[in-house]
Coordinates of C-alpha atoms in Angstrom, one line a residue:
Chain F
M1 CA 25.3 -27.9 -25.9
K2 CA 23.0 -26.4 -23.3
A3 CA 21.2 -24.0 -25.6
I4 CA 21.3 -21.9 -28.8
Y5 CA 19.6 -18.5 -28.8
G6 CA 19.4 -15.1 -30.4
L7 CA 19.1 -11.7 -28.9
Y8 CA 17.0 -9.1 -30.6
T9 CA 16.5 -5.5 -29.9
E10 CA 13.2 -5.2 -31.8
G11 CA 10.1 -7.1 -30.8
T12 CA 9.1 -7.8 -34.4
A13 CA 12.5 -9.3 -35.1
A14 CA 12.1 -11.6 -32.2
Q15 CA 8.6 -12.6 -33.4
R16 CA 10.1 -13.4 -36.8
A17 CA 12.7 -15.6 -35.1
V18 CA 9.9 -17.4 -33.3
D19 CA 8.1 -17.9 -36.5
H20 CA 11.2 -19.3 -38.2
L21 CA 11.8 -21.7 -35.4
R22 CA 8.3 -22.9 -35.7
A23 CA 8.8 -23.3 -39.4
A24 CA 11.9 -25.4 -38.6
G25 CA 9.8 -27.8 -36.7
V26 CA 10.3 -26.6 -33.1
A27 CA 7.3 -27.0 -30.9
D28 CA 6.0 -23.9 -29.1
T29 CA 6.7 -25.6 -25.7
D30 CA 10.4 -26.0 -26.7
I31 CA 11.0 -22.4 -27.7
T32 CA 12.4 -20.2 -24.9
I33 CA 11.4 -16.5 -25.1
L34 CA 12.5 -14.0 -22.5
S35 CA 11.5 -10.3 -22.7
P36 CA 12.3 -7.3 -20.5
E37 CA 8.7 -6.4 -20.3
P38 CA 5.3 -7.9 -21.3
R39 CA 4.8 -7.7 -25.0
E40 CA 1.1 -7.8 -25.4
D41 CA 1.5 -6.5 -29.0
L42 CA 3.3 -9.6 -30.2
A43 CA 1.9 -13.1 -30.8
F44 CA 4.7 -14.8 -28.7
S45 CA 3.5 -13.2 -25.5
H46 CA 0.4 -15.5 -25.7
M47 CA 2.5 -18.7 -25.9
H48 CA 1.6 -19.9 -22.4
A49 CA -0.7 -22.4 -20.9
P50 CA -4.0 -21.2 -19.5
T51 CA -4.0 -20.5 -15.8
Y52 CA -6.3 -21.6 -13.1
M53 CA -5.1 -18.8 -10.8
W54 CA -8.6 -17.4 -10.2
W55 CA -9.9 -20.8 -9.2
F56 CA -7.0 -21.3 -6.8
A57 CA -7.6 -17.9 -5.3
C58 CA -11.3 -18.9 -4.7
L59 CA -10.1 -22.2 -3.2
G60 CA -7.7 -20.3 -0.9
G61 CA -10.6 -18.0 0.1
L62 CA -12.7 -21.0 1.0
I63 CA -9.9 -22.6 3.0
G64 CA -9.4 -19.2 4.8
C65 CA -13.1 -19.0 5.5
A66 CA -13.3 -22.5 6.9
T67 CA -10.3 -21.9 9.1
A68 CA -12.0 -18.8 10.5
I69 CA -15.2 -20.6 11.2
A70 CA -13.3 -23.3 13.0
L71 CA -11.1 -20.8 14.9
V72 CA -14.0 -18.7 16.2
Y73 CA -16.4 -21.6 16.9
I74 CA -13.9 -23.8 18.7
T75 CA -12.5 -20.9 20.7
E76 CA -15.9 -19.6 21.7
T77 CA -17.4 -22.9 22.7
S78 CA -14.2 -24.0 24.5
W79 CA -14.3 -21.0 26.8
P80 CA -18.0 -19.9 26.9
L81 CA -17.8 -16.4 28.4
V82 CA -20.8 -14.1 28.1
V83 CA -19.6 -10.7 26.9
G84 CA -22.0 -7.7 26.6
G85 CA -25.0 -10.0 26.6
L86 CA -24.1 -11.4 23.2
P87 CA -24.5 -15.1 22.4
I88 CA -21.5 -17.3 23.0
V89 CA -21.3 -17.9 19.3
A90 CA -22.2 -14.5 17.9
W91 CA -22.1 -14.7 14.1
W92 CA -22.3 -10.9 13.4
P93 CA -18.9 -10.2 14.9
N94 CA -17.6 -13.5 13.7
L95 CA -18.3 -12.5 10.1
I96 CA -15.5 -10.0 10.4
I97 CA -13.0 -12.6 11.2
M98 CA -14.4 -14.9 8.5
F99 CA -14.1 -12.1 5.9
E100 CA -10.5 -11.2 6.8
L101 CA -9.3 -14.8 6.8
T102 CA -11.2 -15.5 3.5
M103 CA -9.3 -12.6 1.8
L104 CA -6.0 -13.6 3.4
G105 CA -6.5 -17.2 2.1
A106 CA -7.3 -15.9 -1.4
I107 CA -4.2 -13.6 -1.4
A108 CA -1.9 -16.4 -0.1
A109 CA -3.2 -18.9 -2.7
T110 CA -2.7 -16.3 -5.5
V111 CA 0.9 -15.8 -4.5
I112 CA 1.6 -19.5 -4.1
T113 CA 0.1 -20.1 -7.5
L114 CA 2.2 -17.4 -9.1
V115 CA 5.4 -18.8 -7.6
V116 CA 4.6 -22.4 -8.6
S117 CA 3.1 -21.9 -12.0
G118 CA 5.5 -19.1 -13.0
G119 CA 8.5 -21.3 -12.2
L120 CA 9.8 -18.9 -9.6
A121 CA 12.2 -19.7 -6.7
R122 CA 13.4 -22.9 -8.4
T123 CA 16.9 -24.0 -7.9
R124 CA 17.4 -25.0 -11.5
Q125 CA 16.4 -22.3 -14.0
G126 CA 16.5 -22.4 -17.8
I127 CA 18.7 -20.3 -20.0
Y128 CA 19.1 -16.6 -19.2
D129 CA 21.2 -13.7 -20.5
P130 CA 21.6 -10.5 -18.5
E131 CA 21.1 -8.5 -21.8
V132 CA 17.4 -9.3 -21.4
S133 CA 17.3 -6.9 -18.5
S134 CA 19.0 -4.3 -20.7
G135 CA 16.2 -4.4 -23.2
S136 CA 16.9 -7.4 -25.5
I137 CA 14.5 -10.2 -26.3
L138 CA 15.9 -13.7 -26.1
V139 CA 14.6 -16.4 -28.4
G140 CA 16.2 -19.8 -28.3
V141 CA 16.0 -23.5 -27.9
E142 CA 17.3 -25.4 -24.9
R143 CA 19.2 -28.7 -25.2
P144 CA 18.9 -28.8 -29.0
A145 CA 19.5 -32.0 -30.9
L146 CA 23.0 -31.9 -32.4
A147 CA 21.6 -32.6 -35.9
A148 CA 19.2 -29.7 -35.7
I149 CA 21.6 -27.0 -34.4
A150 CA 22.5 -25.7 -37.9
A151 CA 18.8 -25.4 -38.8
Y152 CA 18.1 -23.5 -35.6
E153 CA 21.0 -21.2 -36.1
Q154 CA 19.8 -20.4 -39.5
A155 CA 16.2 -19.8 -38.3
L156 CA 17.4 -17.5 -35.6
S157 CA 19.9 -15.5 -37.7
T158 CA 17.7 -14.9 -40.7
T159 CA 16.4 -11.8 -38.9
P160 CA 18.8 -8.8 -39.4
G161 CA 20.5 -7.6 -36.3
A162 CA 20.3 -10.9 -34.5
R163 CA 23.2 -11.9 -32.2
I164 CA 23.4 -15.6 -31.9
K165 CA 24.9 -17.3 -28.9
K166 CA 25.6 -20.9 -28.1
I167 CA 26.2 -22.1 -24.6
Chain C
M1 CA 14.9 11.3 -26.0
S2 CA 11.4 10.2 -26.6
S3 CA 10.0 7.3 -28.5
V4 CA 6.3 7.9 -28.1
G5 CA 4.8 11.3 -27.9
T6 CA 6.8 14.0 -26.3
M7 CA 7.0 12.9 -22.7
Q8 CA 7.8 9.2 -22.6
P9 CA 11.5 8.4 -22.2
V10 CA 12.9 5.3 -24.0
P11 CA 13.5 2.1 -22.0
D12 CA 17.3 2.7 -21.6
Q13 CA 16.6 6.1 -20.3
V14 CA 14.0 4.8 -17.9
R15 CA 16.4 2.2 -16.5
A16 CA 19.3 4.7 -16.2
D17 CA 17.2 7.3 -14.4
L18 CA 15.5 4.9 -12.0
L19 CA 18.6 2.9 -11.2
R20 CA 20.7 6.0 -10.6
P21 CA 19.7 6.4 -6.9
L22 CA 20.5 2.7 -6.3
L23 CA 23.9 2.7 -7.8
R24 CA 25.2 6.2 -6.7
T25 CA 25.0 7.6 -3.2
S26 CA 25.5 11.2 -2.4
W27 CA 26.3 13.0 0.8
K28 CA 22.8 14.3 0.9
F29 CA 21.5 10.8 1.4
Y30 CA 23.7 10.2 4.4
S31 CA 22.9 13.6 5.9
L32 CA 19.2 13.0 5.5
V33 CA 19.5 9.5 7.0
L34 CA 21.5 10.9 9.9
I35 CA 19.0 13.6 10.7
L36 CA 15.9 11.4 10.4
G37 CA 17.7 8.6 12.2
A38 CA 18.5 10.9 15.1
I39 CA 14.9 11.9 15.5
V40 CA 13.8 8.2 15.4
V41 CA 16.4 7.4 18.1
A42 CA 15.1 10.3 20.2
A43 CA 11.6 8.8 19.9
L44 CA 12.8 5.3 20.8
A45 CA 14.6 6.8 23.8
A46 CA 11.4 8.5 24.8
W47 CA 9.5 5.2 24.5
A48 CA 12.2 3.5 26.6
T49 CA 11.9 6.2 29.2
Q50 CA 8.1 5.6 29.3
M51 CA 8.7 1.9 29.8
T52 CA 11.2 2.5 32.5
L53 CA 9.5 5.2 34.5
G54 CA 5.9 4.0 33.8
F55 CA 3.0 5.2 31.8
G56 CA 2.4 8.0 34.3
I57 CA 4.9 10.3 32.5
S58 CA 2.5 10.5 29.6
G59 CA -0.6 12.7 29.8
I60 CA -2.9 9.7 29.5
R61 CA -4.9 9.3 32.7
W62 CA -8.5 8.8 33.8
P63 CA -10.9 9.6 32.2
I64 CA -9.0 10.2 29.0
Y65 CA -7.2 6.9 28.3
W66 CA -6.8 7.5 24.6
G67 CA -4.7 10.5 23.7
F68 CA -1.9 11.1 21.1
Y69 CA -1.1 7.4 20.8
V70 CA -4.5 6.3 19.6
T71 CA -4.8 9.5 17.5
N72 CA -1.6 8.5 15.8
F73 CA -2.8 4.9 15.4
V74 CA -5.9 6.0 13.5
F75 CA -4.0 8.7 11.6
W76 CA -1.4 6.3 10.3
I77 CA -3.8 3.6 9.4
G78 CA -5.7 6.3 7.5
I79 CA -2.5 7.4 5.7
S80 CA -2.0 3.8 4.7
H81 CA -5.0 4.0 2.5
A82 CA -2.9 6.1 0.1
G83 CA -1.2 3.3 -1.5
T84 CA -2.7 -0.1 -2.0
L85 CA -6.3 1.0 -2.3
I86 CA -5.6 3.8 -4.7
S87 CA -3.1 1.7 -6.7
A88 CA -5.6 -1.3 -6.8
I89 CA -8.4 0.9 -8.0
L90 CA -6.3 2.5 -10.7
R91 CA -4.9 -0.9 -11.7
L92 CA -8.4 -2.4 -12.1
V93 CA -9.7 0.5 -14.2
N94 CA -6.5 0.4 -16.2
A95 CA -5.9 4.1 -15.7
G96 CA -3.0 4.9 -18.0
W97 CA -1.6 7.6 -15.7
R98 CA -1.2 5.3 -12.7
R99 CA 2.1 3.7 -13.8
P100 CA 4.6 6.1 -12.3
V101 CA 2.4 6.6 -9.2
T102 CA 1.5 3.1 -8.0
R103 CA 4.8 2.0 -6.3
C104 CA 5.3 5.4 -4.6
A105 CA 1.8 4.9 -3.2
E106 CA 2.1 1.2 -2.3
V107 CA 5.2 1.9 -0.2
I108 CA 3.3 4.4 1.9
T109 CA 0.8 1.7 2.7
A110 CA 3.3 -0.8 3.9
F111 CA 5.3 1.6 6.1
A112 CA 2.3 3.6 7.4
L113 CA 0.6 0.3 8.5
M114 CA 3.8 -0.8 10.3
I115 CA 4.0 2.5 12.1
G116 CA 0.3 2.6 12.9
A117 CA 0.4 -0.9 14.2
M118 CA 3.2 0.1 16.6
F119 CA 0.9 2.5 18.5
P120 CA -1.4 0.0 20.3
I121 CA 1.8 -1.6 21.5
I122 CA 3.3 1.7 22.6
H123 CA -0.1 2.5 24.2
L124 CA 0.1 -0.7 26.3
G125 CA 2.7 0.7 28.6
R126 CA 4.2 -2.7 29.0
P127 CA 4.8 -3.7 25.4
W128 CA 6.5 -7.0 26.4
L129 CA 3.1 -8.2 27.3
A130 CA 1.7 -7.4 23.8
F131 CA 1.4 -11.1 23.0
W132 CA -1.5 -11.2 25.5
L133 CA -3.5 -9.5 22.8
F134 CA -2.8 -12.1 20.2
P135 CA -5.7 -14.5 19.6
Y136 CA -4.4 -17.9 20.6
P137 CA -5.5 -20.2 23.4
S138 CA -3.1 -20.0 26.3
E139 CA -2.5 -21.4 29.7
R140 CA -3.9 -18.2 31.2
M141 CA -7.3 -19.5 30.1
I142 CA -8.3 -16.1 28.8
W143 CA -9.1 -16.9 25.3
P144 CA -9.5 -14.3 22.6
N145 CA -12.8 -12.5 22.6
F146 CA -14.0 -12.3 19.0
R147 CA -16.7 -9.9 20.1
S148 CA -14.1 -7.2 20.8
P149 CA -13.3 -4.6 18.1
L150 CA -9.7 -4.8 19.2
V151 CA -9.4 -8.4 18.1
W152 CA -11.1 -7.4 14.8
D153 CA -8.3 -4.8 14.5
F154 CA -5.7 -7.5 14.9
F155 CA -7.1 -9.6 12.0
A156 CA -7.9 -6.7 9.7
I157 CA -4.6 -4.9 10.1
N158 CA -2.6 -8.1 9.7
T159 CA -4.5 -9.1 6.6
Y160 CA -4.1 -5.7 5.1
L161 CA -0.4 -5.5 5.9
T162 CA 0.2 -9.0 4.5
G163 CA -1.8 -8.2 1.4
S164 CA -0.2 -4.8 0.9
V165 CA 3.4 -6.1 1.3
L166 CA 2.7 -8.8 -1.2
F167 CA 0.9 -6.3 -3.5
L168 CA 4.0 -4.1 -3.3
F169 CA 6.5 -7.0 -3.7
L170 CA 5.1 -8.9 -6.7
P171 CA 5.6 -6.1 -9.3
M172 CA 9.0 -5.5 -7.9
I173 CA 10.3 -8.9 -8.8
P174 CA 11.1 -8.0 -12.5
D175 CA 12.8 -4.9 -11.3
F176 CA 14.9 -6.8 -8.8
A177 CA 16.0 -9.0 -11.7
V178 CA 17.2 -5.8 -13.6
V179 CA 19.2 -4.7 -10.5
R180 CA 20.5 -8.2 -10.0
D181 CA 22.0 -8.2 -13.5
R182 CA 23.8 -4.9 -12.9
A183 CA 25.0 -5.5 -9.4
T184 CA 28.1 -7.4 -8.1
G185 CA 29.1 -9.2 -5.0
M186 CA 26.8 -9.3 -2.0
R187 CA 24.3 -6.9 -3.7
R188 CA 24.0 -9.3 -6.6
R189 CA 23.2 -12.2 -4.2
I190 CA 20.6 -10.2 -2.3
Y191 CA 18.8 -8.8 -5.4
G192 CA 19.1 -12.3 -7.0
A193 CA 17.3 -13.8 -4.0
L194 CA 14.6 -11.1 -4.1
A195 CA 14.2 -11.7 -7.9
L196 CA 13.2 -15.3 -7.2
G197 CA 14.9 -16.4 -10.4
W198 CA 12.9 -14.2 -12.6
R199 CA 13.7 -14.5 -16.3
G200 CA 10.8 -12.8 -18.1
T201 CA 9.1 -15.7 -20.0
P202 CA 5.7 -15.1 -21.5
T203 CA 4.3 -17.4 -18.8
Q204 CA 5.9 -15.4 -16.0
W205 CA 4.6 -12.1 -17.3
H206 CA 1.1 -13.5 -17.8
R207 CA 1.0 -15.1 -14.3
L208 CA 2.3 -11.9 -12.7
E209 CA -0.3 -9.7 -14.4
T210 CA -3.1 -12.2 -13.5
A211 CA -1.9 -12.3 -9.9
M212 CA -1.8 -8.5 -9.7
Q213 CA -5.4 -8.4 -11.0
I214 CA -6.6 -10.9 -8.4
M215 CA -4.7 -9.1 -5.6
A216 CA -6.3 -5.8 -6.7
V217 CA -9.7 -7.3 -6.5
A218 CA -9.0 -8.8 -3.1
I219 CA -7.2 -5.8 -1.5
I220 CA -9.9 -3.2 -2.2
P221 CA -12.5 -4.7 0.2
V222 CA -9.8 -5.5 2.7
A223 CA -8.7 -1.8 2.7
V224 CA -12.3 -0.7 3.2
S225 CA -12.7 -3.2 6.0
V226 CA -9.6 -2.0 7.8
H227 CA -10.7 1.5 8.4
T228 CA -14.3 0.5 8.9
I229 CA -13.1 -1.8 11.7
V230 CA -10.9 1.0 13.1
S231 CA -14.0 3.1 13.2
F232 CA -15.7 0.3 15.2
D233 CA -13.2 0.9 18.0
F234 CA -15.1 4.0 18.5
S235 CA -18.7 3.4 17.3
M236 CA -19.1 0.2 19.4
A237 CA -18.5 2.2 22.6
P238 CA -21.2 4.1 24.5
V239 CA -19.4 7.4 24.4
P240 CA -21.0 10.7 23.4
L241 CA -20.7 11.4 19.6
W242 CA -19.1 8.0 19.0
Q243 CA -22.0 5.6 18.6
S244 CA -22.8 6.5 15.0
T245 CA -23.7 4.4 12.1
I246 CA -22.0 6.8 9.8
F247 CA -18.5 6.3 11.3
G248 CA -17.6 3.4 9.0
P249 CA -17.8 5.2 5.7
Y250 CA -16.8 8.5 7.4
F251 CA -13.5 6.9 8.5
V252 CA -12.9 5.2 5.1
A253 CA -13.5 8.5 3.3
G254 CA -11.2 10.3 5.7
A255 CA -8.5 7.6 5.3
I256 CA -8.5 7.8 1.5
F257 CA -8.5 11.6 1.8
S258 CA -5.4 11.8 4.0
G259 CA -3.9 9.0 2.0
I260 CA -4.1 10.9 -1.2
A261 CA -2.6 14.0 0.5
G262 CA 0.3 11.9 1.9
L263 CA 0.9 10.4 -1.6
I264 CA 1.0 13.9 -3.2
I265 CA 3.6 15.1 -0.7
A266 CA 5.7 11.9 -1.1
M267 CA 5.6 12.2 -4.9
A268 CA 6.6 15.9 -4.9
L269 CA 9.6 15.1 -2.6
L270 CA 10.6 12.2 -4.8
R271 CA 10.3 14.3 -7.9
R272 CA 12.4 17.0 -6.5
F273 CA 15.2 15.0 -4.8
L274 CA 15.5 12.1 -7.2
H275 CA 15.0 14.3 -10.2
L276 CA 12.1 12.3 -11.5
E277 CA 10.6 15.1 -13.5
R278 CA 10.5 12.9 -16.6
Y279 CA 8.2 10.5 -14.9
L280 CA 6.1 12.4 -12.4
H281 CA 4.5 15.0 -14.6
P282 CA 2.4 18.0 -13.4
V283 CA -0.5 16.1 -14.9
H284 CA -0.1 13.3 -12.3
F285 CA -0.4 15.9 -9.6
Q286 CA -3.4 17.5 -11.3
N287 CA -5.2 14.2 -11.5
L288 CA -4.5 13.4 -7.8
G289 CA -5.4 17.0 -7.0
K290 CA -8.8 16.4 -8.5
L291 CA -9.2 13.2 -6.4
L292 CA -8.2 15.3 -3.4
L293 CA -10.9 17.9 -4.2
M294 CA -13.5 15.1 -4.6
M295 CA -12.5 13.6 -1.2
A296 CA -12.6 17.1 0.4
L297 CA -16.2 17.4 -0.7
L298 CA -17.0 14.0 0.5
W299 CA -15.4 14.7 3.8
G300 CA -17.4 17.9 4.1
Y301 CA -20.6 15.9 3.3
F302 CA -19.9 13.4 6.1
V303 CA -19.0 16.1 8.6
F304 CA -22.2 18.0 7.8
N305 CA -24.3 14.8 8.2
E306 CA -22.7 13.9 11.5
R307 CA -23.1 17.3 12.9
L308 CA -26.6 18.0 11.7
V309 CA -27.9 14.6 13.0
T310 CA -26.3 15.2 16.4
Y311 CA -27.7 18.7 16.5
Y312 CA -31.2 17.6 15.8
G313 CA -30.9 14.6 18.2
N314 CA -30.2 17.2 20.9
R315 CA -29.1 14.7 23.6
V316 CA -27.5 16.4 26.5
S317 CA -24.3 14.4 26.6
D318 CA -23.8 14.7 22.8
M319 CA -24.5 18.4 22.8
Q320 CA -22.0 19.1 25.5
V321 CA -19.3 17.5 23.4
F322 CA -20.7 19.2 20.3
W323 CA -20.4 22.7 21.8
R324 CA -17.0 22.0 23.3
T325 CA -15.8 21.4 19.7
Q326 CA -17.8 24.1 18.0
R327 CA -17.5 27.0 20.4
L328 CA -15.6 26.2 23.6
T329 CA -12.2 24.6 24.5
F330 CA -11.6 22.8 21.2
A331 CA -13.1 25.3 18.8
P332 CA -9.8 26.7 17.6
L333 CA -8.6 23.2 16.7
Y334 CA -12.0 22.3 15.2
W335 CA -12.2 25.3 12.9
T336 CA -8.5 24.8 11.9
M337 CA -9.5 21.3 10.9
V338 CA -12.4 22.5 8.8
G339 CA -10.2 25.1 7.2
C340 CA -7.4 22.6 6.4
N341 CA -9.7 19.8 5.3
F342 CA -12.4 21.6 3.4
V343 CA -11.7 25.3 2.7
L344 CA -8.1 25.0 1.7
P345 CA -8.4 22.1 -0.8
L346 CA -11.7 23.5 -2.1
V347 CA -10.0 26.8 -3.0
I348 CA -6.7 25.5 -4.2
M349 CA -7.9 22.4 -6.0
G350 CA -11.1 23.9 -7.2
I351 CA -9.4 26.6 -9.2
S352 CA -7.5 25.0 -12.0
R353 CA -4.9 27.8 -12.1
F354 CA -3.8 26.9 -8.5
R355 CA -3.8 23.1 -9.3
T356 CA 0.0 23.2 -9.8
I357 CA 2.5 20.9 -8.0
T358 CA 3.1 23.6 -5.4
G359 CA -0.6 24.1 -5.0
C360 CA -1.3 20.4 -4.6
V361 CA 1.5 20.1 -2.0
I362 CA 0.2 23.1 0.0
A363 CA -3.3 21.6 0.0
S364 CA -2.0 18.2 0.9
I365 CA 0.0 19.5 3.9
G366 CA -3.2 21.2 5.0
V367 CA -5.1 18.0 4.7
V368 CA -2.6 15.9 6.6
I369 CA -2.7 18.4 9.5
G370 CA -6.4 18.6 9.3
M371 CA -6.9 14.9 9.3
W372 CA -4.6 14.4 12.3
L373 CA -6.7 17.1 14.1
E374 CA -9.9 15.3 13.1
R375 CA -8.7 12.0 14.8
F376 CA -7.7 14.0 17.9
L377 CA -11.0 15.8 18.0
I378 CA -13.0 12.6 17.7
I379 CA -11.1 11.0 20.6
V380 CA -10.2 13.6 23.3
P381 CA -13.3 15.9 23.6
A382 CA -15.7 12.9 23.9
L383 CA -13.6 11.0 26.4
G384 CA -13.1 14.1 28.5
H385 CA -16.8 14.9 28.7
K386 CA -18.9 11.8 29.2
Y387 CA -22.3 11.5 30.8
L388 CA -21.7 12.6 34.4
P389 CA -19.6 15.4 35.8
Y390 CA -17.5 13.0 37.9
S391 CA -16.1 11.6 34.6
F392 CA -15.1 15.0 33.2
G393 CA -11.4 15.5 32.6
V394 CA -8.7 17.3 30.8
Y395 CA -5.9 15.9 28.6
R396 CA -2.5 17.5 28.4
P397 CA -0.1 15.8 26.1
Q398 CA 3.3 15.4 27.7
P399 CA 6.8 15.6 26.1
V400 CA 7.1 11.9 25.8
E401 CA 4.0 11.7 23.6
I402 CA 5.0 14.7 21.5
V403 CA 8.5 13.3 20.9
I404 CA 7.2 9.9 19.9
T405 CA 4.6 11.5 17.6
I406 CA 7.3 13.5 15.8
G407 CA 9.5 10.4 15.7
T408 CA 6.9 8.5 13.8
F409 CA 6.8 11.1 11.0
A410 CA 10.6 10.9 10.9
A411 CA 10.4 7.1 10.9
M412 CA 8.1 7.2 7.9
A413 CA 10.4 9.6 6.1
L414 CA 13.4 7.5 7.0
L415 CA 11.8 4.2 5.8
Y416 CA 10.8 5.9 2.6
V417 CA 14.2 7.3 1.9
L418 CA 15.8 3.9 2.5
F419 CA 13.3 2.2 0.3
A420 CA 14.0 4.7 -2.5
K421 CA 17.7 4.0 -2.1
F422 CA 17.5 0.3 -2.5
V423 CA 14.5 -0.3 -4.8
P424 CA 13.5 1.6 -8.0
I425 CA 10.7 3.9 -6.7
I426 CA 8.9 3.7 -10.0
S427 CA 8.1 0.3 -11.6
M428 CA 10.5 0.2 -14.6
W429 CA 8.8 -2.6 -16.5
E430 CA 5.4 -1.0 -16.2
L431 CA 6.8 2.2 -17.7
T432 CA 8.6 0.5 -20.5
A433 CA 5.7 -1.8 -21.3
V434 CA 3.7 1.2 -22.5
Q435 CA 6.2 1.7 -25.4
H436 CA 4.5 -1.4 -26.9
P437 CA 0.8 -1.0 -26.2
G438 CA -1.3 -4.0 -26.8
P439 CA -4.9 -3.9 -27.7
A440 CA -6.0 -3.6 -24.1
L441 CA -3.1 -1.4 -22.9
I442 CA -3.7 2.3 -22.5
P443 CA -0.9 4.8 -22.9
P444 CA 0.2 6.9 -20.0
A445 CA -1.0 10.3 -19.2
T446 CA 0.4 13.3 -21.1
A447 CA -0.2 17.0 -20.9
E448 CA -2.7 16.7 -23.8
H449 CA -4.4 13.6 -22.5
P450 CA -4.4 13.8 -18.7
L451 CA -6.3 10.5 -18.1
G452 CA -4.1 8.5 -20.6
E453 CA -7.0 7.6 -22.9
T454 CA -6.3 6.0 -26.2
H455 CA -6.0 8.8 -28.5
A456 CA -5.7 8.0 -32.2

């Protein structure tokens, strides 16, 4: 069996299902929860690892800045044209290029971190049910141990209105 | 059909309303695309004619080398400030009323930047040599000159365009997943690819919201830098009335001003033609109308500063251009600009009774016209009246320039119509998320609470 999961129309029902799965001995990392929108009001929305996205954005900015310094310095010293009486390496105008590439680096790093840490654009995805995009919340366990399926099914179905599916 | 308050539709209603334009196509859509497409084709034909017959068929000639094309460039880059900048600011301050507005706004940025960035290429005359402008070492041994504001433009506009497209795209991913689950065949494959395998795990939601916060922080200074750098194209040149330290903030304020006006017009059209009355409430227009009023005052303040300092400086060359715009050749255009950018929004937006959707649209149309005139009046009078009489000249726009200018407005409308056809124009998940407000989440605007404050 690939997975067992329940679909819930109410967020509180989904939260209860999560709590029952925890009580049945399932680790947080093994519980799959899919919701059609962020549910900041429920505890399960905080079941995720902390992110270092801000730090990666800073790192991307530093790389962008270093690239800009290298680009302007190497270019200007390789072809040392005097323009408008300014120095060959004129840092005031160069600051503009450095600023733009710093921000571009930060933006690029943020997007890359989102794609990688959010598990996007992967060829193998976990369980999914199109009803999630219609408003249901999915709570389930992937690749459950055969001996534990009955317990998981009971944990998921103790909430009224739950629709249990096995795939 | 409300679950919270009296004005918020339930999630099913949200999805049905916002997916309707994607799933059904009426004859009105085809007619509109046909009309706008024909105008765009006419503009492309005009451009092709200019390339074939030479730049001489335009009105751009010595001493006025910048005419309609550079006016349009500055104007569209200004309009682009409608979206990402406003959206980022509202996102950072967690303004509850922003949710139905942000995507409408961000789209304007992406398309206006693309159109604006076309004009330096059109202005080249020989666009197939545009790559000569790109900053890369080449066998011509003319390496990029980082002391030129035109190279700064290249970096600033490309950074802003990249950031804006990503800022627009990231919150669309969950909505693409919704469309993917309802589509079939080729559409399903396309939307599936755009959704990047989105499932909606708590980790994905958290990462997406964190990414949007970081992007908002990064994009605001970039947006400010873009129009500051566009102003440097002028203020770095020794031309009367151009070399001014006030040009950076003056241009940024003007850009935000015209951007808000463009956003109001776009929202009003979307509301009317896509029947989004449930989502784009009068209160959204009132809030944007107040921003428009504030920017009109700021614009007036900058113009007063610029004019007063020039007047007291009393330099001969500056004063000649000054009087040409105040009293002589360009006076009708100048005072029309003041009327459109200051008097009209002040009267309509300043009196709350007039701050209706129609009032906001009328004021915004005035501002768009006024801001286009402002760009024109910065460029042409100064270039046509530099220091010595031998460099005085007259600019007369030719049909090719007028057709291309009209074509860009049609191109903007066409791109916007196509976008609204293929992508939900309002972020569905952001609208439905407010049905379940967390501790830090602020409800959206209502008639009673226009700023969307928490109201217990």
